[in-house]
Amino acid sequence: MPKDHGIGAANKRREDVRFLTGKGRYTDDININGQAYVHFLRSDVAHGKLTKVNTSAAEAAPGVLRVFTGKDFEGIGGLPCGWQVTDRHGNPMQEPAHPVLAQGKVRHVGDAIAAVVAESYAEARDAAELIELDIEELPAVIDMKAALADGAPKVHDDLTSNLCYDWGFVEENRDAVDQAIKGAHHVTTLELVNQRLVANPMEPRVAVGDYASHSDESTLYTTSQNPHVIRLLMGAFVLGIPEHKLRVVAPDVGGGFGSKIFHYAEEAFCTFAAKQLKRPVKWTSSRSEAFMTDAHGRDHVTKIELAMDAEGNFLALRTDTHANMGAYLSTFSTSVPTWLHGTLMAGNYKTPLIYVNVKAVFTNTVPVDAYRGAGRPEATFQLERVIDKAAREMGIDPVELRRKNFVTEFPYATPVAVEYDTGDYNATLDKALELADVSGFDARAAESAKNGKWRGLGMNCYIEACGIAPSALVGQLGARAGLYESATVRVNATGGLVVMTGSHSHGQGHETAFPQVIAEMIGIDESQVEIVHGDTANTPMGMGTYGSRSLAVGGSAMVRATEKIIAKAKKIAAHLMEASADDVELKDGAFSVAGTDKSVAWGDVCLAAYVPHNYPLDEIEPGLEETAFYDPANFTYPAGAYICEVEVDPDTGKVTVERFTAADDFGNVVNPMIVEGQVHGGLAQGIGQALLENCVYDENGQLVSASFMDYAMPRAADLPNFSVDHSCQTPCTHNPLGVKGCGEAGAIGSPPALVNAVVDALQRNGKDVKHIDMPLSPARVWAAMNG
């Protein structure tokens, strides 16, 4: 019987009421009295020296308050990178400066050169056109391998080369892996591209800076996934503002997908300019600016080798990847191709030896950072594509080759330094095969053939690491921040609760799911629990939302704080009932004494906490409010199996996704409806990458796909009905909720399943196609079919 409340209930999202009725409050809805507007003059060349920036005409233009250039930020810190990577030789990565406004050089199309602040946006934009600008254009480096060649133009003159780092993991395994591959019965090799993507959340980025001169306090309203991190980075490292003098507010945010994790120059500029002008300053990105300035995702080029014995047992895995950093290091860019990618190369399999090499490269392109999945999709795509290719080369069924090599005993320590606590990969695979009706595929393929189409079946098994932690470990790996989460639970005198969290909701449904957890613990209705987030002035220091961490880390902090609340409330209840606190139980919103008929309601105990007439104040202080910080002991490890069926038109190469099945193990599930929605969204983005999306630069560094006219986004007609299941649950063993995380799974598992399906369709029809790089556009598929 489905639950109608608490953990496990498919409650409708309470926040949707305001969103669907137009009552959401987004950053662009914030307008402050006396507000000015900024327009950024951006580079239209990918690489060049600034030889002239004359702003005099712009400064004299109507409505202009001030024109800022890089000179105004000399002596002010640049945007910091939040993760230092040490290369395989023990040397720290090369870390160039990232100025708020360009200083001396521009390094990618869209690099901000000047900022015009005026009474209106139109006046700021018109004045920017009056700036006299001369750029001595320099050769641009776009291709990663070319950027590493001898004599290649350097993106940053003060660095030794365009190589950020050459990372090896696990370096001690390198020789053993080489020998295993050299002596293996069979080695499958595959070269592939995980193409560059643009996140394109529905809401573009916005920043509004404000300054209170009477208190010397700055406020930034911004479209951020983690306002506390922005306050820390911008205050301490860029503008030098003490944290108690800087407030960051992230109200309703219309999607992020990773691109709103990072600290951007526009945020620092608006905060800085507001103080300089003693006026609020607002910037709203256009969609064109978003394409040129939002951090991009993926952009890996990889060679992967899988060694097997004669029976198909995996012996060793070796990968060599070039990862594009773009022109500057974005906040977490360096961790994505290393610790979020290399540590997942074991996948669901017990491969005994693994070596991962990553060369991170600077190019004259927009910086690249985390995008939904962040390193995990790149690892899964490589692994699941090479396994499928290996199965065909060895003449082993792809399902059976995977089963043969599954991890089946837990906990399991991988050769890439992570330990899986729980899982059942056979169960999720069995469920996927059942729901996908794989036994009926041949009949469906025959029907497709009657209609002149080629049908293919592809599968994928994935595992991901969520809730990045613990802080002590990631600190040793180079993280420059803790990765805990926090919660303050405040109980009102009438029994309602306000939960203030360091997590941030931008589509995850926190305002619905978090109350379900708290309400279940106490035994009250979810409507009595309010969630507050997004404002550093009234929430405890937290790390925000990304990496499918909200419930596993943020929710666990709430549980710990609520446990403290309950423990104190039991002491108060014990005095009210003249009993020992050890004998007091809480169930269904009432405290009772075990073995008696004594009871007192939750609301009565809450009132007593604030009207302390009936318990000794020397033992229990008044009030009912607690804070907890939760630092996980380990990652969580969601896993699953995905099966895709496609039809390919042999005349045009057009691919149609006919069926898609996703069977996931997310551990315990708090709200099944929200989980299903998260998986659907991830599948849409993964299918978008596999079939449609591609961020393209030409050889001069011009962004060719700089609008929706040239960058193909998935639409409803591109997607089938999804069959989604999360009944195979192996709860996480080290967080109090037993949850694992679900937000990125769909985007991780769907691209390889779809590509495997298309290759299968072509091979079933006599085409010797080993691989097609994403996106699988009709032109690419047709070219592959026709040699």
Coordinates of C-alpha atoms in Angstrom, one line a residue, residues 15-430:
E15 CA 7.0 24.6 -4.1
D16 CA 5.3 24.0 -7.5
V17 CA 2.3 26.0 -6.3
R18 CA 4.2 29.3 -6.5
F19 CA 6.1 28.3 -9.6
L20 CA 3.0 27.3 -11.6
T21 CA 1.1 30.4 -10.5
G22 CA 3.9 32.8 -11.4
K23 CA 4.8 33.6 -7.8
G24 CA 8.4 32.4 -7.9
R25 CA 11.0 35.0 -6.9
Y26 CA 14.0 34.7 -9.1
T27 CA 17.1 36.9 -9.1
D28 CA 15.9 38.9 -12.1
D29 CA 12.7 39.7 -10.2
I30 CA 14.8 41.6 -7.6
N31 CA 14.9 45.3 -8.3
I32 CA 16.3 47.7 -5.7
N33 CA 15.4 51.4 -5.5
G34 CA 18.1 53.5 -7.3
Q35 CA 19.4 50.5 -9.2
A36 CA 21.9 50.9 -12.1
Y37 CA 22.6 48.4 -14.9
V38 CA 25.8 47.0 -16.3
H39 CA 26.7 45.9 -19.8
F40 CA 29.9 44.1 -20.4
L41 CA 32.0 44.7 -23.5
R42 CA 33.3 41.3 -24.5
S43 CA 36.0 40.1 -26.8
D44 CA 35.0 39.0 -30.2
V45 CA 38.4 37.4 -30.8
A46 CA 39.7 34.3 -29.0
H47 CA 43.2 35.5 -28.3
G48 CA 44.8 38.9 -28.4
K49 CA 46.7 41.7 -26.8
L50 CA 44.7 44.7 -25.6
T51 CA 46.6 47.6 -27.2
K52 CA 43.9 50.3 -26.7
V53 CA 40.9 50.6 -24.5
N54 CA 39.7 54.2 -24.7
T55 CA 36.5 54.8 -22.6
S56 CA 36.3 58.6 -22.8
A57 CA 33.4 58.7 -25.3
A58 CA 31.5 56.1 -23.4
E59 CA 32.0 57.9 -20.1
A60 CA 30.4 61.0 -21.6
A61 CA 27.4 59.2 -23.0
P62 CA 23.9 59.9 -21.6
G63 CA 23.1 58.0 -18.3
V64 CA 26.6 56.6 -17.8
L65 CA 27.7 56.5 -14.2
R66 CA 31.1 54.9 -14.7
V67 CA 33.1 52.7 -17.1
F68 CA 35.3 50.0 -15.5
T69 CA 38.3 48.3 -17.1
G70 CA 40.9 45.8 -15.9
K71 CA 42.9 48.7 -14.4
D72 CA 40.2 49.2 -11.8
F73 CA 40.9 45.6 -10.6
E74 CA 44.7 45.8 -10.4
G75 CA 45.7 44.7 -6.9
I76 CA 42.4 43.0 -6.4
G77 CA 42.4 39.2 -6.4
G78 CA 41.2 37.1 -9.3
L79 CA 38.7 34.3 -9.3
P80 CA 40.1 31.3 -7.4
C81 CA 40.1 27.7 -8.3
G82 CA 38.7 25.5 -5.5
W83 CA 40.7 22.4 -6.1
Q84 CA 44.5 22.0 -6.4
V85 CA 45.6 18.9 -8.4
T86 CA 49.1 17.5 -8.0
D87 CA 50.5 15.8 -11.1
R88 CA 51.9 12.3 -11.4
H89 CA 55.4 13.7 -10.7
G90 CA 54.4 15.3 -7.5
N91 CA 54.2 18.9 -8.8
P92 CA 51.3 21.2 -8.3
M93 CA 49.2 22.2 -11.3
Q94 CA 49.8 25.4 -13.2
E95 CA 47.3 27.9 -11.9
P96 CA 47.1 31.2 -13.9
A97 CA 45.4 34.3 -12.7
H98 CA 41.7 34.8 -13.7
P99 CA 41.0 38.6 -13.5
V100 CA 37.5 40.0 -13.1
L101 CA 38.0 42.1 -16.2
A102 CA 40.7 41.3 -18.8
Q103 CA 44.2 42.7 -18.0
G104 CA 46.5 43.0 -21.0
K105 CA 45.1 40.1 -23.0
V106 CA 41.8 38.4 -23.9
R107 CA 41.8 34.6 -23.9
H108 CA 38.5 33.5 -25.3
V109 CA 35.5 34.9 -27.2
G110 CA 33.3 36.4 -24.5
D111 CA 36.2 37.5 -22.2
A112 CA 35.0 40.7 -20.5
I113 CA 37.1 43.7 -21.3
A114 CA 35.1 46.6 -19.9
A115 CA 31.9 47.2 -18.0
V116 CA 29.6 50.2 -18.5
V117 CA 27.3 51.1 -15.6
A118 CA 24.4 53.4 -16.5
E119 CA 21.0 54.4 -15.3
S120 CA 19.4 52.0 -17.8
Y121 CA 20.5 48.9 -19.6
A122 CA 19.9 50.4 -23.0
E123 CA 22.2 53.4 -22.1
A124 CA 24.9 51.0 -20.8
R125 CA 24.7 48.9 -24.0
D126 CA 24.8 52.0 -26.3
A127 CA 27.7 53.5 -24.4
A128 CA 29.7 50.3 -24.7
E129 CA 29.6 50.7 -28.4
L130 CA 31.5 54.0 -28.1
I131 CA 34.5 52.3 -26.4
E132 CA 37.5 52.5 -28.8
L133 CA 39.1 49.1 -28.7
D134 CA 42.2 47.8 -30.5
I135 CA 43.2 44.1 -30.1
E136 CA 46.3 42.7 -31.6
E137 CA 45.0 39.3 -32.6
L138 CA 47.2 36.3 -31.7
P139 CA 47.0 32.8 -32.9
A140 CA 44.4 30.8 -31.0
V141 CA 44.8 27.3 -29.7
I142 CA 41.6 25.3 -29.8
D143 CA 42.6 21.6 -30.3
M144 CA 44.0 20.1 -27.1
K145 CA 46.7 18.0 -28.7
A146 CA 47.8 20.9 -30.8
A147 CA 47.9 23.1 -27.7
L148 CA 50.5 20.7 -26.2
A149 CA 52.7 20.7 -29.3
D150 CA 56.2 22.3 -29.3
G151 CA 55.9 26.0 -30.2
A152 CA 52.2 26.2 -29.7
P153 CA 50.9 29.7 -28.8
K154 CA 50.5 29.9 -25.0
V155 CA 47.2 30.9 -23.6
H156 CA 49.0 32.4 -20.5
D157 CA 52.4 33.9 -21.2
D158 CA 53.5 33.4 -17.6
L159 CA 53.1 29.6 -17.7
T160 CA 55.6 27.2 -19.0
S161 CA 53.1 25.6 -21.4
N162 CA 49.4 25.0 -22.0
L163 CA 49.5 21.9 -19.8
C164 CA 47.7 22.5 -16.5
Y165 CA 48.7 19.1 -15.1
D166 CA 49.6 15.5 -16.2
W167 CA 47.8 13.4 -13.6
G168 CA 48.3 9.6 -13.1
F169 CA 46.2 7.4 -10.9
V170 CA 47.0 5.1 -9.4
E171 CA 50.6 5.9 -10.4
E172 CA 52.0 2.9 -8.5
N173 CA 49.8 0.6 -10.7
R174 CA 51.2 1.9 -14.0
D175 CA 53.8 -0.7 -14.7
A176 CA 51.6 -3.6 -13.5
V177 CA 48.8 -2.4 -15.8
D178 CA 51.2 -2.1 -18.7
Q179 CA 52.5 -5.6 -18.2
A180 CA 48.9 -7.0 -17.8
I181 CA 47.8 -5.4 -21.1
K182 CA 51.0 -6.6 -22.8
G183 CA 50.4 -10.2 -21.8
A184 CA 46.6 -10.4 -22.1
H185 CA 44.8 -12.9 -24.3
H186 CA 42.8 -10.1 -25.8
V187 CA 42.9 -6.3 -25.6
T188 CA 40.0 -4.1 -26.8
T189 CA 41.0 -0.5 -27.7
L190 CA 38.7 2.4 -28.4
E191 CA 39.3 6.1 -29.1
L192 CA 36.3 8.3 -28.4
V193 CA 35.2 11.9 -27.8
N194 CA 33.0 13.1 -25.0
Q195 CA 32.0 16.4 -26.7
R196 CA 31.7 19.8 -25.2
L197 CA 28.3 20.8 -23.9
V198 CA 26.5 24.0 -22.8
A199 CA 24.3 23.5 -19.7
N200 CA 21.6 26.0 -20.8
P201 CA 19.4 26.1 -17.7
M202 CA 16.1 27.8 -18.3
E203 CA 17.0 30.8 -16.2
P204 CA 20.2 32.7 -17.4
R205 CA 22.6 33.9 -14.8
V206 CA 21.8 37.2 -12.9
A207 CA 23.7 39.2 -10.3
V208 CA 22.5 42.2 -8.3
G209 CA 25.1 43.9 -6.1
D210 CA 24.0 46.3 -3.2
Y211 CA 26.0 48.2 -0.7
A212 CA 24.9 49.8 2.7
S213 CA 27.3 52.6 3.4
H214 CA 26.1 53.1 6.9
S215 CA 27.2 49.6 7.9
D216 CA 29.8 48.9 5.3
E217 CA 27.9 45.8 4.3
S218 CA 27.6 44.3 0.8
T219 CA 24.9 42.1 -0.5
L220 CA 24.9 40.0 -3.6
Y221 CA 21.7 38.5 -5.1
T222 CA 22.7 35.8 -7.5
T223 CA 21.7 32.7 -9.4
S224 CA 23.8 30.2 -7.4
Q225 CA 23.7 26.6 -6.3
N226 CA 25.8 27.4 -3.2
P227 CA 25.6 30.9 -1.8
H228 CA 27.9 30.2 1.2
V229 CA 30.7 29.1 -1.1
I230 CA 30.3 32.2 -3.3
R231 CA 30.5 34.3 -0.1
L232 CA 33.7 32.6 1.0
L233 CA 35.4 32.7 -2.4
M234 CA 34.4 36.2 -3.4
G235 CA 34.8 37.7 0.0
A236 CA 38.1 36.2 1.1
F237 CA 39.9 35.7 -2.2
V238 CA 38.6 38.3 -4.7
L239 CA 37.3 41.4 -3.0
G240 CA 38.7 41.1 0.5
I241 CA 35.3 41.6 2.2
P242 CA 35.0 40.0 5.7
E243 CA 32.3 37.4 5.7
H244 CA 30.3 39.2 8.4
K245 CA 30.2 42.2 6.1
L246 CA 29.0 40.2 3.0
R247 CA 25.6 38.6 2.5
V248 CA 24.9 36.3 -0.5
V249 CA 21.3 35.5 -1.4
A250 CA 20.3 32.9 -4.0
P251 CA 16.5 33.0 -4.2
D252 CA 14.5 30.7 -6.5
V253 CA 16.9 29.5 -9.1
G254 CA 15.6 28.2 -12.5
G255 CA 17.9 25.2 -13.0
G256 CA 21.7 24.9 -12.7
F257 CA 22.9 21.5 -13.8
G258 CA 26.3 22.4 -12.4
S259 CA 26.8 25.6 -14.3
K260 CA 25.7 27.7 -11.3
I261 CA 28.0 26.1 -8.7
F262 CA 30.9 28.4 -9.7
H263 CA 32.0 31.9 -8.7
Y264 CA 31.8 34.1 -11.8
A265 CA 33.4 37.4 -12.6
E266 CA 30.0 39.2 -13.0
E267 CA 29.1 38.4 -9.4
A268 CA 32.3 40.0 -8.1
F269 CA 31.9 42.9 -10.5
C270 CA 28.4 43.8 -9.4
T271 CA 29.4 43.6 -5.7
F272 CA 32.5 45.7 -6.3
A273 CA 30.8 48.3 -8.5
A274 CA 27.9 48.7 -6.0
K275 CA 30.3 49.8 -3.3
Q276 CA 32.3 52.0 -5.7
L277 CA 29.1 53.8 -6.9
K278 CA 27.1 53.6 -3.7
R279 CA 24.3 52.3 -5.9
P280 CA 22.8 48.9 -6.5
V281 CA 24.1 47.4 -9.8
K282 CA 22.3 44.7 -11.8
W283 CA 23.4 42.4 -14.6
T284 CA 21.2 39.9 -16.4
S285 CA 22.8 37.6 -18.9
S286 CA 21.4 37.3 -22.4
R287 CA 21.2 33.9 -23.9
S288 CA 24.1 34.8 -26.2
E289 CA 26.2 35.8 -23.3
A290 CA 25.3 32.6 -21.5
F291 CA 26.7 30.6 -24.4
M292 CA 30.0 32.6 -24.2
T293 CA 30.4 32.9 -20.4
D294 CA 28.7 30.1 -18.6
A295 CA 31.1 27.3 -17.8
H296 CA 30.8 24.5 -20.4
G297 CA 30.9 20.8 -19.7
R298 CA 32.6 17.5 -20.7
D299 CA 35.1 18.0 -23.6
H300 CA 37.3 14.9 -23.1
V301 CA 39.2 13.0 -25.8
T302 CA 40.1 9.5 -24.6
K303 CA 41.9 6.3 -25.6
I304 CA 40.8 3.3 -23.5
E305 CA 42.2 -0.2 -23.4
L306 CA 40.6 -3.2 -21.8
A307 CA 42.6 -6.4 -21.3
M308 CA 40.8 -9.8 -20.8
D309 CA 41.7 -13.4 -20.5
A310 CA 40.3 -16.1 -22.8
E311 CA 37.1 -16.4 -20.8
G312 CA 36.4 -12.7 -20.8
N313 CA 37.5 -11.9 -17.3
F314 CA 38.7 -8.3 -17.0
L315 CA 42.4 -8.1 -16.2
A316 CA 43.4 -4.5 -16.6
L317 CA 42.1 -1.1 -17.8
R318 CA 44.2 1.8 -19.1
T319 CA 42.9 5.2 -20.2
D320 CA 44.6 8.2 -21.6
T321 CA 42.5 11.4 -21.6
H322 CA 43.0 15.0 -22.7
A323 CA 40.6 17.2 -20.7
N324 CA 39.9 20.8 -21.8
M325 CA 40.1 23.4 -19.1
G326 CA 39.4 26.3 -21.4
A327 CA 41.1 29.6 -21.0
Y328 CA 40.9 29.8 -17.1
L329 CA 40.4 27.4 -14.2
S330 CA 36.8 27.5 -13.1
T331 CA 36.0 26.8 -9.5
F332 CA 36.0 23.0 -9.5
S333 CA 37.3 22.4 -13.0
T334 CA 40.4 20.6 -12.0
S335 CA 38.7 18.0 -9.9
V336 CA 36.2 16.9 -12.6
P337 CA 38.6 14.9 -14.9
T338 CA 40.7 13.6 -12.0
W339 CA 39.0 12.7 -8.7
L340 CA 35.5 12.7 -10.0
H341 CA 36.4 10.7 -13.1
G342 CA 39.5 8.5 -12.4
T343 CA 38.0 7.1 -9.2
L344 CA 35.0 5.8 -11.1
M345 CA 36.8 3.9 -13.8
A346 CA 36.3 0.6 -12.0
G347 CA 32.5 0.9 -12.7
N348 CA 30.5 -2.0 -11.5
Y349 CA 33.3 -4.4 -12.2
K350 CA 36.1 -6.2 -10.3
T351 CA 38.9 -5.2 -12.7
P352 CA 42.0 -5.8 -10.6
L353 CA 44.4 -3.3 -12.2
I354 CA 43.5 0.2 -13.4
Y355 CA 45.6 3.2 -14.5
V356 CA 44.1 6.5 -15.5
N357 CA 46.2 9.3 -17.1
V358 CA 44.7 12.8 -17.6
K359 CA 46.3 15.7 -19.3
A360 CA 44.4 18.9 -18.5
V361 CA 44.9 21.5 -21.2
F362 CA 44.4 25.3 -21.5
T363 CA 42.8 26.5 -24.8
N364 CA 41.3 29.7 -26.0
T365 CA 37.8 28.6 -25.2
V366 CA 35.2 29.2 -22.4
P367 CA 36.3 27.5 -19.2
V368 CA 35.0 24.0 -18.6
D369 CA 33.7 22.7 -15.3
A370 CA 31.2 20.4 -13.8
Y371 CA 28.0 19.6 -15.8
R372 CA 25.4 17.1 -14.5
G373 CA 27.3 14.1 -13.4
A374 CA 30.7 15.8 -13.6
G375 CA 33.3 13.2 -14.5
R376 CA 31.1 10.2 -13.8
P377 CA 29.4 10.4 -17.2
E378 CA 32.8 10.6 -18.9
A379 CA 34.1 7.6 -17.0
T380 CA 30.9 5.6 -17.6
F381 CA 30.8 6.4 -21.3
Q382 CA 34.4 5.2 -21.9
L383 CA 33.9 2.0 -19.9
E384 CA 30.5 0.9 -21.2
R385 CA 31.5 1.6 -24.8
V386 CA 34.7 -0.4 -24.6
I387 CA 32.9 -3.3 -22.8
D388 CA 30.3 -3.4 -25.6
K389 CA 33.0 -3.4 -28.2
A390 CA 34.9 -6.1 -26.3
A391 CA 31.8 -8.3 -26.1
R392 CA 31.5 -8.2 -29.9
E393 CA 35.2 -8.9 -30.4
M394 CA 35.2 -11.8 -28.0
G395 CA 31.8 -13.2 -29.2
I396 CA 30.3 -13.0 -25.8
D397 CA 26.8 -11.7 -25.1
P398 CA 27.1 -8.1 -23.7
V399 CA 24.9 -9.0 -20.8
E400 CA 26.9 -12.0 -19.8
L401 CA 30.2 -10.3 -20.2
R402 CA 29.0 -7.7 -17.7
R403 CA 27.6 -10.3 -15.3
K404 CA 30.8 -12.3 -15.4
N405 CA 32.8 -9.2 -14.1
F406 CA 30.3 -7.7 -11.7
V407 CA 31.3 -6.9 -8.2
T408 CA 29.1 -9.2 -6.0
E409 CA 30.6 -9.0 -2.5
F410 CA 30.5 -5.8 -0.4
P411 CA 32.2 -3.8 0.9
Y412 CA 34.4 -3.8 -2.1
A413 CA 37.7 -1.8 -2.4
T414 CA 38.4 -0.8 -6.0
P415 CA 41.9 -0.4 -7.3
V416 CA 41.1 3.3 -7.8
A417 CA 40.9 4.2 -4.1
V418 CA 37.2 4.1 -3.3
E419 CA 35.2 1.5 -1.4
Y420 CA 31.6 0.5 -2.4
D421 CA 29.6 -0.2 0.7
T422 CA 26.5 -1.8 -0.8
G423 CA 25.0 -2.8 -4.2
D424 CA 23.3 -5.5 -6.2
Y425 CA 24.2 -5.0 -9.8
N426 CA 22.6 -8.3 -10.9
A427 CA 19.3 -7.2 -9.4
T428 CA 19.2 -3.9 -11.3
L429 CA 20.2 -5.6 -14.5
D430 CA 17.6 -8.3 -14.1

